[in-house]
Structures are given as structure tokens and as C-alpha cells.
Amino acid sequence: MAEYLASIFGTEKDKVNCTFYFKIGACRHGDTCTRIHNRPTFSQTIVLVNMYKSPAVTNAILDPAGLGISPYSDNQLQDNFDTFFEDVFVEIEEEYGEIDEMNVCDNLGDHLMGNVYIKFVKEVSSKPCVQALNNRWYNGAPIRAELSPVTDFREACCRQYEMGECSRAGFCNFMHLKPISKKLRRTLYGRKLNNAIVEKTSSPAAAAVSSGSGSSDSSPERKKHKKHKKKKKKHKANHKLSGRLYM
């Protein structure tokens, strides 16, 4: 019996525990859900609930047909989102630990709208981050941070949305993730590759080889590292100018 219960935990056959909360860390019924929300006491992932406020939603103008029309262009909305994403990603990674991935929901349902999911490389980074962020504000609003049960975003995301076929649009109960620009993705996630190169070139074996050849400063890896350091300084400066995450 115990093996059977363990095998159906978090699946549609589980009549005790909430499947949606287990998969996406949120449920449209909230605290009134008839099934149990097993809130984790430790996790690699945290969620910042309803943190991103899209101008397309908050400043939508109702037309005569009752449809919301955003007064902003697509480029303006993307720039706004990229600024938000960079603000949060850079400061949290610098303060609390390396980020494996960060995702923002583009859903319209209250339980998912603007949710920011951050999965750390190390589990020990999550709890101190949640405790610290619950005492902070962003853009004039308090931050609500929680540990999240989500570990596999492939299971949490709407596959129909990824294929452009979701009929429920923004009110789908699975995650519709908002993409960042390719340029920002290269800047933020490209640092992992650069850090790996730095570790490789700073290893004892690499140092011995470079000292023997007498060409350590001119190696391709060193040149990439120096170029990355310049970019990183510029990136941090830009972040400080645009940062709105404060006590």
C-alpha cells in the first residue's frame, strides 16, 4: 500500500495531495483547495509571488469591445521586461548564490501572474534568500518569497503554449513562460561558460602548461576571460543604475 501511494504522489490519481501545487508550485484555489499543498521545508527553487507587473496588464486601456489594449509597443514591453529580469537575476545571484535558471510567468490567472521562479545551483542558497527577500521591497511593493516544490520546469510548463496551440491563453493553469531577449540571455547565462573557462585556465595543470610555454597571456582562453571581465564591470554598473530592489 505504501509503495502504491508513493507511486501516485503528485499525479492525477492522487486524491489527497494537490497535483497542480506539486507540479507548478501554485494552485488557483489557493488555501481553499480541498487537497493538501505540501509546502517544502527545503528546495533548490524559490518563487517570488506576483512580483513582475507587466505594463501591458497594469496599464491596459479598455476598448469599446471590452478588450484590453496596451499603449506600449512590443519593443517597449520587451525592454521593460529585460530590465526587470536583469535587475532581479544579477542582484540575487551576487547576494545569495549562483542561479541555475530563472523563469517568469506570463499567465493572467491570479495564482500565476508575474510569478518569478528562481532555481539555484546549490540548495543551501534558497532558504537564506527567502528569509532576506521577505523583508525587502521591489518597485514600491513588498516581496513575497517562498520555497517552491518545482524542480523540473518542463513538467510545469504548458506544452500547447510552447507549440502556439494553447486554447486557454493566459488563463491556463500551467506555466506560460515569458522569454527574455537573446542578447540578455547570452549576457546572463553566458557567464557560466566564461566561469568554466576561468576555472580551467586557473587550474594547476593549466598553470604548469602556460608557464612552460611562456604564452599564457596570449592564449585564446585568457583573451576571452579579459574581455568577459570588462563586460562584467560594465554590466554591474548598468545594473546599479537601473536597480530597484531595495530594503
PDB file of C-alpha atoms in Angstrom:
ATOM      1  CA  MET A   1       0.000   0.000   0.000  1.00  0.00           C
ATOM      2  CA  ALA A   2       2.797   2.418   0.919  1.00  0.00           C
ATOM      3  CA  GLU A   3       4.552   1.723  -2.390  1.00  0.00           C
ATOM      4  CA  TYR A   4       1.347   2.417  -4.313  1.00  0.00           C
ATOM      5  CA  LEU A   5       0.741   5.713  -2.506  1.00  0.00           C
ATOM      6  CA  ALA A   6       4.333   6.748  -3.197  1.00  0.00           C
ATOM      7  CA  SER A   7       3.969   5.889  -6.892  1.00  0.00           C
ATOM      8  CA  ILE A   8       0.859   8.060  -7.381  1.00  0.00           C
ATOM      9  CA  PHE A   9       2.053  11.002  -5.238  1.00  0.00           C
ATOM     10  CA  GLY A  10       1.550  14.259  -7.135  1.00  0.00           C
ATOM     11  CA  THR A  11      -0.192  12.559 -10.066  1.00  0.00           C
ATOM     12  CA  GLU A  12      -3.815  12.846 -11.184  1.00  0.00           C
ATOM     13  CA  LYS A  13      -4.571   9.587  -9.344  1.00  0.00           C
ATOM     14  CA  ASP A  14      -3.565  11.205  -6.037  1.00  0.00           C
ATOM     15  CA  LYS A  15      -6.830  12.260  -4.354  1.00  0.00           C
ATOM     16  CA  VAL A  16      -5.129  13.676  -1.241  1.00  0.00           C
ATOM     17  CA  ASN A  17      -2.330  15.940  -2.469  1.00  0.00           C
ATOM     18  CA  CYS A  18      -2.805  18.799  -4.949  1.00  0.00           C
ATOM     19  CA  THR A  19      -1.332  17.878  -8.330  1.00  0.00           C
ATOM     20  CA  PHE A  20      -1.103  21.470  -9.546  1.00  0.00           C
ATOM     21  CA  TYR A  21       0.720  22.691  -6.451  1.00  0.00           C
ATOM     22  CA  PHE A  22       3.165  19.805  -6.679  1.00  0.00           C
ATOM     23  CA  LYS A  23       3.917  20.500 -10.366  1.00  0.00           C
ATOM     24  CA  ILE A  24       3.835  24.307 -10.610  1.00  0.00           C
ATOM     25  CA  GLY A  25       4.065  25.481  -7.021  1.00  0.00           C
ATOM     26  CA  ALA A  26       0.725  27.322  -7.288  1.00  0.00           C
ATOM     27  CA  CYS A  27      -2.965  26.459  -7.300  1.00  0.00           C
ATOM     28  CA  ARG A  28      -5.912  28.571  -8.473  1.00  0.00           C
ATOM     29  CA  HIS A  29      -7.904  27.527  -5.400  1.00  0.00           C
ATOM     30  CA  GLY A  30      -5.216  28.792  -3.012  1.00  0.00           C
ATOM     31  CA  ASP A  31      -5.837  27.997   0.660  1.00  0.00           C
ATOM     32  CA  THR A  32      -9.411  26.877  -0.110  1.00  0.00           C
ATOM     33  CA  CYS A  33      -8.176  23.899  -2.167  1.00  0.00           C
ATOM     34  CA  THR A  34      -9.680  20.617  -0.963  1.00  0.00           C
ATOM     35  CA  ARG A  35      -6.350  18.840  -1.458  1.00  0.00           C
ATOM     36  CA  ILE A  36      -3.155  19.235   0.551  1.00  0.00           C
ATOM     37  CA  HIS A  37      -0.462  21.707  -0.518  1.00  0.00           C
ATOM     38  CA  ASN A  38       2.763  20.147   0.733  1.00  0.00           C
ATOM     39  CA  ARG A  39       4.952  23.215   1.219  1.00  0.00           C
ATOM     40  CA  PRO A  40       8.643  22.256   1.087  1.00  0.00           C
ATOM     41  CA  THR A  41      10.972  22.916   4.019  1.00  0.00           C
ATOM     42  CA  PHE A  42      13.984  22.784   1.670  1.00  0.00           C
ATOM     43  CA  SER A  43      14.301  23.186  -2.095  1.00  0.00           C
ATOM     44  CA  GLN A  44      16.625  24.452  -4.836  1.00  0.00           C
ATOM     45  CA  THR A  45      13.787  26.627  -6.143  1.00  0.00           C
ATOM     46  CA  ILE A  46      12.091  29.718  -4.744  1.00  0.00           C
ATOM     47  CA  VAL A  47       9.104  31.672  -6.063  1.00  0.00           C
ATOM     48  CA  LEU A  48       8.582  35.428  -5.809  1.00  0.00           C
ATOM     49  CA  VAL A  49       4.800  35.614  -5.944  1.00  0.00           C
ATOM     50  CA  ASN A  50       3.208  38.092  -8.423  1.00  0.00           C
ATOM     51  CA  MET A  51       6.445  40.098  -8.479  1.00  0.00           C
ATOM     52  CA  TYR A  52       6.545  41.117 -12.150  1.00  0.00           C
ATOM     53  CA  LYS A  53       3.940  43.737 -13.030  1.00  0.00           C
ATOM     54  CA  SER A  54       3.667  43.926 -16.800  1.00  0.00           C
ATOM     55  CA  PRO A  55       2.802  47.403 -18.151  1.00  0.00           C
ATOM     56  CA  ALA A  56       0.678  45.641 -20.766  1.00  0.00           C
ATOM     57  CA  VAL A  57      -1.625  44.432 -17.976  1.00  0.00           C
ATOM     58  CA  THR A  58      -1.453  47.228 -15.404  1.00  0.00           C
ATOM     59  CA  ASN A  59      -1.904  49.995 -17.985  1.00  0.00           C
ATOM     60  CA  ALA A  60      -4.240  48.281 -20.429  1.00  0.00           C
ATOM     61  CA  ILE A  61      -6.916  50.517 -21.950  1.00  0.00           C
ATOM     62  CA  LEU A  62     -10.349  49.020 -22.484  1.00  0.00           C
ATOM     63  CA  ASP A  63     -11.662  49.499 -25.994  1.00  0.00           C
ATOM     64  CA  PRO A  64     -15.438  49.562 -26.818  1.00  0.00           C
ATOM     65  CA  ALA A  65     -15.366  45.800 -27.317  1.00  0.00           C
ATOM     66  CA  GLY A  66     -14.126  45.326 -23.755  1.00  0.00           C
ATOM     67  CA  LEU A  67     -10.668  44.116 -24.789  1.00  0.00           C
ATOM     68  CA  GLY A  68      -7.517  45.372 -23.090  1.00  0.00           C
ATOM     69  CA  ILE A  69      -5.211  47.295 -25.419  1.00  0.00           C
ATOM     70  CA  SER A  70      -1.686  48.119 -24.286  1.00  0.00           C
ATOM     71  CA  PRO A  71      -0.474  51.672 -25.035  1.00  0.00           C
ATOM     72  CA  TYR A  72       3.091  50.311 -25.360  1.00  0.00           C
ATOM     73  CA  SER A  73       4.878  48.840 -28.372  1.00  0.00           C
ATOM     74  CA  ASP A  74       6.277  45.298 -28.342  1.00  0.00           C
ATOM     75  CA  ASN A  75       9.826  46.682 -28.157  1.00  0.00           C
ATOM     76  CA  GLN A  76       8.967  48.851 -25.145  1.00  0.00           C
ATOM     77  CA  LEU A  77       7.396  45.899 -23.346  1.00  0.00           C
ATOM     78  CA  GLN A  78      10.401  43.688 -24.075  1.00  0.00           C
ATOM     79  CA  ASP A  79      12.827  46.361 -22.847  1.00  0.00           C
ATOM     80  CA  ASN A  80      10.791  46.747 -19.646  1.00  0.00           C
ATOM     81  CA  PHE A  81      10.827  43.005 -19.046  1.00  0.00           C
ATOM     82  CA  ASP A  82      14.543  42.663 -19.804  1.00  0.00           C
ATOM     83  CA  THR A  83      15.331  45.453 -17.318  1.00  0.00           C
ATOM     84  CA  PHE A  84      13.262  43.734 -14.628  1.00  0.00           C
ATOM     85  CA  PHE A  85      14.804  40.331 -15.346  1.00  0.00           C
ATOM     86  CA  GLU A  86      18.346  41.693 -15.241  1.00  0.00           C
ATOM     87  CA  ASP A  87      17.712  43.645 -12.018  1.00  0.00           C
ATOM     88  CA  VAL A  88      16.457  40.597 -10.172  1.00  0.00           C
ATOM     89  CA  PHE A  89      18.799  37.978 -11.674  1.00  0.00           C
ATOM     90  CA  VAL A  90      22.038  39.924 -11.141  1.00  0.00           C
ATOM     91  CA  GLU A  91      21.353  41.117  -7.605  1.00  0.00           C
ATOM     92  CA  ILE A  92      20.076  37.767  -6.339  1.00  0.00           C
ATOM     93  CA  GLU A  93      22.961  35.843  -7.877  1.00  0.00           C
ATOM     94  CA  GLU A  94      25.514  38.275  -6.428  1.00  0.00           C
ATOM     95  CA  GLU A  95      23.907  38.292  -2.978  1.00  0.00           C
ATOM     96  CA  TYR A  96      22.679  34.729  -2.429  1.00  0.00           C
ATOM     97  CA  GLY A  97      24.317  32.275  -4.838  1.00  0.00           C
ATOM     98  CA  GLU A  98      24.646  31.042  -8.408  1.00  0.00           C
ATOM     99  CA  ILE A  99      21.378  30.711 -10.324  1.00  0.00           C
ATOM    100  CA  ASP A 100      20.740  27.643 -12.453  1.00  0.00           C
ATOM    101  CA  GLU A 101      17.688  29.129 -14.170  1.00  0.00           C
ATOM    102  CA  MET A 102      15.133  31.876 -13.651  1.00  0.00           C
ATOM    103  CA  ASN A 103      11.660  31.953 -15.209  1.00  0.00           C
ATOM    104  CA  VAL A 104       8.814  34.470 -15.163  1.00  0.00           C
ATOM    105  CA  CYS A 105       5.170  33.519 -15.777  1.00  0.00           C
ATOM    106  CA  ASP A 106       3.214  35.369 -18.454  1.00  0.00           C
ATOM    107  CA  ASN A 107      -0.111  33.943 -17.261  1.00  0.00           C
ATOM    108  CA  LEU A 108      -3.124  36.106 -16.360  1.00  0.00           C
ATOM    109  CA  GLY A 109      -4.535  33.962 -13.541  1.00  0.00           C
ATOM    110  CA  ASP A 110      -4.002  35.483 -10.089  1.00  0.00           C
ATOM    111  CA  HIS A 111      -2.113  32.436  -8.784  1.00  0.00           C
ATOM    112  CA  LEU A 112       0.499  32.591 -11.578  1.00  0.00           C
ATOM    113  CA  MET A 113       0.545  36.185 -12.878  1.00  0.00           C
ATOM    114  CA  GLY A 114       4.048  37.620 -12.639  1.00  0.00           C
ATOM    115  CA  ASN A 115       5.434  34.745 -10.565  1.00  0.00           C
ATOM    116  CA  VAL A 116       9.235  34.636 -10.666  1.00  0.00           C
ATOM    117  CA  TYR A 117      10.759  31.181 -10.203  1.00  0.00           C
ATOM    118  CA  ILE A 118      14.471  31.022  -9.361  1.00  0.00           C
ATOM    119  CA  LYS A 119      16.292  27.703  -9.218  1.00  0.00           C
ATOM    120  CA  PHE A 120      19.694  27.877  -7.547  1.00  0.00           C
ATOM    121  CA  VAL A 121      22.644  25.634  -8.354  1.00  0.00           C
ATOM    122  CA  LYS A 122      23.020  24.860  -4.632  1.00  0.00           C
ATOM    123  CA  GLU A 123      20.082  24.150  -2.339  1.00  0.00           C
ATOM    124  CA  VAL A 124      21.726  25.995   0.573  1.00  0.00           C
ATOM    125  CA  SER A 125      21.216  29.309  -1.253  1.00  0.00           C
ATOM    126  CA  SER A 126      17.408  29.117  -1.223  1.00  0.00           C
ATOM    127  CA  LYS A 127      16.411  29.458   2.415  1.00  0.00           C
ATOM    128  CA  PRO A 128      18.605  32.499   3.260  1.00  0.00           C
ATOM    129  CA  CYS A 129      17.357  34.148   0.062  1.00  0.00           C
ATOM    130  CA  VAL A 130      13.692  33.637   1.009  1.00  0.00           C
ATOM    131  CA  GLN A 131      14.253  34.953   4.525  1.00  0.00           C
ATOM    132  CA  ALA A 132      16.069  38.057   3.267  1.00  0.00           C
ATOM    133  CA  LEU A 133      13.695  38.890   0.408  1.00  0.00           C
ATOM    134  CA  ASN A 134      10.610  38.724   2.613  1.00  0.00           C
ATOM    135  CA  ASN A 135      11.966  41.852   4.308  1.00  0.00           C
ATOM    136  CA  ARG A 136      12.526  43.718   1.057  1.00  0.00           C
ATOM    137  CA  TRP A 137      10.529  45.690  -1.492  1.00  0.00           C
ATOM    138  CA  TYR A 138      10.626  45.972  -5.271  1.00  0.00           C
ATOM    139  CA  ASN A 139       9.234  48.884  -7.284  1.00  0.00           C
ATOM    140  CA  GLY A 140       7.112  50.127  -4.388  1.00  0.00           C
ATOM    141  CA  ALA A 141       5.650  46.748  -3.361  1.00  0.00           C
ATOM    142  CA  PRO A 142       6.707  44.190  -0.705  1.00  0.00           C
ATOM    143  CA  ILE A 143       8.273  40.962  -1.976  1.00  0.00           C
ATOM    144  CA  ARG A 144       6.580  37.696  -1.059  1.00  0.00           C
ATOM    145  CA  ALA A 145       9.099  34.862  -1.310  1.00  0.00           C
ATOM    146  CA  GLU A 146       8.509  31.145  -0.708  1.00  0.00           C
ATOM    147  CA  LEU A 147      10.300  27.867  -1.218  1.00  0.00           C
ATOM    148  CA  SER A 148       8.792  26.105  -4.221  1.00  0.00           C
ATOM    149  CA  PRO A 149       8.359  22.384  -4.941  1.00  0.00           C
ATOM    150  CA  VAL A 150       9.104  22.964  -8.655  1.00  0.00           C
ATOM    151  CA  THR A 151      12.329  21.322  -9.808  1.00  0.00           C
ATOM    152  CA  ASP A 152      11.525  20.391 -13.416  1.00  0.00           C
ATOM    153  CA  PHE A 153      10.129  23.300 -15.424  1.00  0.00           C
ATOM    154  CA  ARG A 154       9.426  21.023 -18.381  1.00  0.00           C
ATOM    155  CA  GLU A 155       6.703  19.359 -16.318  1.00  0.00           C
ATOM    156  CA  ALA A 156       5.354  22.706 -15.077  1.00  0.00           C
ATOM    157  CA  CYS A 157       5.106  24.379 -18.495  1.00  0.00           C
ATOM    158  CA  CYS A 158       2.205  24.221 -20.921  1.00  0.00           C
ATOM    159  CA  ARG A 159       3.308  22.168 -23.923  1.00  0.00           C
ATOM    160  CA  GLN A 160       0.471  23.515 -26.081  1.00  0.00           C
ATOM    161  CA  TYR A 161       1.627  27.077 -25.386  1.00  0.00           C
ATOM    162  CA  GLU A 162       5.166  26.234 -26.476  1.00  0.00           C
ATOM    163  CA  MET A 163       3.712  24.954 -29.746  1.00  0.00           C
ATOM    164  CA  GLY A 164       1.415  28.003 -30.084  1.00  0.00           C
ATOM    165  CA  GLU A 165      -1.724  25.910 -29.633  1.00  0.00           C
ATOM    166  CA  CYS A 166      -2.972  26.656 -26.071  1.00  0.00           C
ATOM    167  CA  SER A 167      -6.700  27.427 -26.237  1.00  0.00           C
ATOM    168  CA  ARG A 168      -6.867  28.823 -22.671  1.00  0.00           C
ATOM    169  CA  ALA A 169      -4.438  31.673 -23.421  1.00  0.00           C
ATOM    170  CA  GLY A 170      -3.246  33.495 -20.289  1.00  0.00           C
ATOM    171  CA  PHE A 171      -5.741  31.706 -18.032  1.00  0.00           C
ATOM    172  CA  CYS A 172      -4.091  28.311 -18.476  1.00  0.00           C
ATOM    173  CA  ASN A 173      -3.224  26.575 -15.201  1.00  0.00           C
ATOM    174  CA  PHE A 174       0.230  25.552 -16.451  1.00  0.00           C
ATOM    175  CA  MET A 175       3.142  27.957 -16.798  1.00  0.00           C
ATOM    176  CA  HIS A 176       3.388  30.224 -19.843  1.00  0.00           C
ATOM    177  CA  LEU A 177       6.976  31.448 -19.544  1.00  0.00           C
ATOM    178  CA  LYS A 178       7.847  34.924 -20.802  1.00  0.00           C
ATOM    179  CA  PRO A 179      11.091  34.881 -22.852  1.00  0.00           C
ATOM    180  CA  ILE A 180      13.923  37.361 -22.416  1.00  0.00           C
ATOM    181  CA  SER A 181      15.817  38.773 -25.392  1.00  0.00           C
ATOM    182  CA  LYS A 182      18.592  36.675 -26.934  1.00  0.00           C
ATOM    183  CA  LYS A 183      21.135  39.377 -26.114  1.00  0.00           C
ATOM    184  CA  LEU A 184      20.262  39.356 -22.409  1.00  0.00           C
ATOM    185  CA  ARG A 185      20.256  35.549 -22.334  1.00  0.00           C
ATOM    186  CA  ARG A 186      23.797  35.494 -23.728  1.00  0.00           C
ATOM    187  CA  THR A 187      24.882  38.109 -21.163  1.00  0.00           C
ATOM    188  CA  LEU A 188      23.413  36.372 -18.109  1.00  0.00           C
ATOM    189  CA  TYR A 189      23.746  32.680 -18.881  1.00  0.00           C
ATOM    190  CA  GLY A 190      26.926  33.080 -20.930  1.00  0.00           C
ATOM    191  CA  ARG A 191      28.764  33.840 -17.692  1.00  0.00           C
ATOM    192  CA  LYS A 192      28.598  30.158 -16.752  1.00  0.00           C
ATOM    193  CA  LEU A 193      30.689  29.261 -19.809  1.00  0.00           C
ATOM    194  CA  ASN A 194      33.138  32.060 -19.070  1.00  0.00           C
ATOM    195  CA  ASN A 195      33.469  30.960 -15.445  1.00  0.00           C
ATOM    196  CA  ALA A 196      34.167  27.402 -16.601  1.00  0.00           C
ATOM    197  CA  ILE A 197      36.933  28.722 -18.875  1.00  0.00           C
ATOM    198  CA  VAL A 198      38.424  30.715 -15.992  1.00  0.00           C
ATOM    199  CA  GLU A 199      38.436  27.648 -13.721  1.00  0.00           C
ATOM    200  CA  LYS A 200      40.030  25.582 -16.466  1.00  0.00           C
ATOM    201  CA  THR A 201      42.800  28.098 -17.145  1.00  0.00           C
ATOM    202  CA  SER A 202      43.471  28.719 -13.435  1.00  0.00           C
ATOM    203  CA  SER A 203      43.875  25.029 -12.573  1.00  0.00           C
ATOM    204  CA  PRO A 204      47.385  23.821 -11.527  1.00  0.00           C
ATOM    205  CA  ALA A 205      47.718  21.751 -14.700  1.00  0.00           C
ATOM    206  CA  ALA A 206      46.824  24.703 -16.928  1.00  0.00           C
ATOM    207  CA  ALA A 207      49.213  26.963 -14.982  1.00  0.00           C
ATOM    208  CA  ALA A 208      52.056  24.496 -15.463  1.00  0.00           C
ATOM    209  CA  VAL A 209      51.412  24.283 -19.193  1.00  0.00           C
ATOM    210  CA  SER A 210      51.139  28.061 -19.605  1.00  0.00           C
ATOM    211  CA  SER A 211      54.301  28.739 -17.572  1.00  0.00           C
ATOM    212  CA  GLY A 212      56.181  26.211 -19.662  1.00  0.00           C
ATOM    213  CA  SER A 213      55.085  27.689 -22.967  1.00  0.00           C
ATOM    214  CA  GLY A 214      55.536  31.297 -21.847  1.00  0.00           C
ATOM    215  CA  SER A 215      52.372  32.381 -23.702  1.00  0.00           C
ATOM    216  CA  SER A 216      49.708  32.393 -21.003  1.00  0.00           C
ATOM    217  CA  ASP A 217      48.624  35.984 -21.594  1.00  0.00           C
ATOM    218  CA  SER A 218      48.159  35.482 -25.296  1.00  0.00           C
ATOM    219  CA  SER A 219      46.091  32.275 -25.115  1.00  0.00           C
ATOM    220  CA  PRO A 220      42.526  32.409 -26.508  1.00  0.00           C
ATOM    221  CA  GLU A 221      41.086  31.483 -23.108  1.00  0.00           C
ATOM    222  CA  ARG A 222      42.906  34.368 -21.375  1.00  0.00           C
ATOM    223  CA  LYS A 223      41.755  36.827 -24.010  1.00  0.00           C
ATOM    224  CA  LYS A 224      38.147  35.676 -23.566  1.00  0.00           C
ATOM    225  CA  HIS A 225      38.488  35.981 -19.789  1.00  0.00           C
ATOM    226  CA  LYS A 226      39.841  39.562 -20.003  1.00  0.00           C
ATOM    227  CA  LYS A 227      37.081  40.530 -22.424  1.00  0.00           C
ATOM    228  CA  HIS A 228      34.477  38.967 -20.096  1.00  0.00           C
ATOM    229  CA  LYS A 229      35.834  40.904 -17.066  1.00  0.00           C
ATOM    230  CA  LYS A 230      35.400  44.198 -18.912  1.00  0.00           C
ATOM    231  CA  LYS A 231      31.865  43.259 -19.905  1.00  0.00           C
ATOM    232  CA  LYS A 232      31.030  42.173 -16.370  1.00  0.00           C
ATOM    233  CA  LYS A 233      32.166  45.521 -14.904  1.00  0.00           C
ATOM    234  CA  LYS A 234      30.031  47.389 -17.404  1.00  0.00           C
ATOM    235  CA  HIS A 235      27.085  45.066 -16.749  1.00  0.00           C
ATOM    236  CA  LYS A 236      27.274  45.616 -12.975  1.00  0.00           C
ATOM    237  CA  ALA A 237      27.429  49.368 -13.446  1.00  0.00           C
ATOM    238  CA  ASN A 238      24.333  49.328 -15.625  1.00  0.00           C
ATOM    239  CA  HIS A 239      22.553  47.171 -13.061  1.00  0.00           C
ATOM    240  CA  LYS A 240      23.279  49.623 -10.261  1.00  0.00           C
ATOM    241  CA  LEU A 241      21.789  52.435 -12.306  1.00  0.00           C
ATOM    242  CA  SER A 242      18.584  50.561 -13.067  1.00  0.00           C
ATOM    243  CA  GLY A 243      18.254  48.580  -9.814  1.00  0.00           C
ATOM    244  CA  ARG A 244      15.012  48.977  -7.876  1.00  0.00           C
ATOM    245  CA  LEU A 245      15.387  46.120  -5.400  1.00  0.00           C
ATOM    246  CA  TYR A 246      15.730  47.821  -2.037  1.00  0.00           C
ATOM    247  CA  MET A 247      15.223  47.499   1.703  1.00  0.00           C
TER     248      MET A 247
END
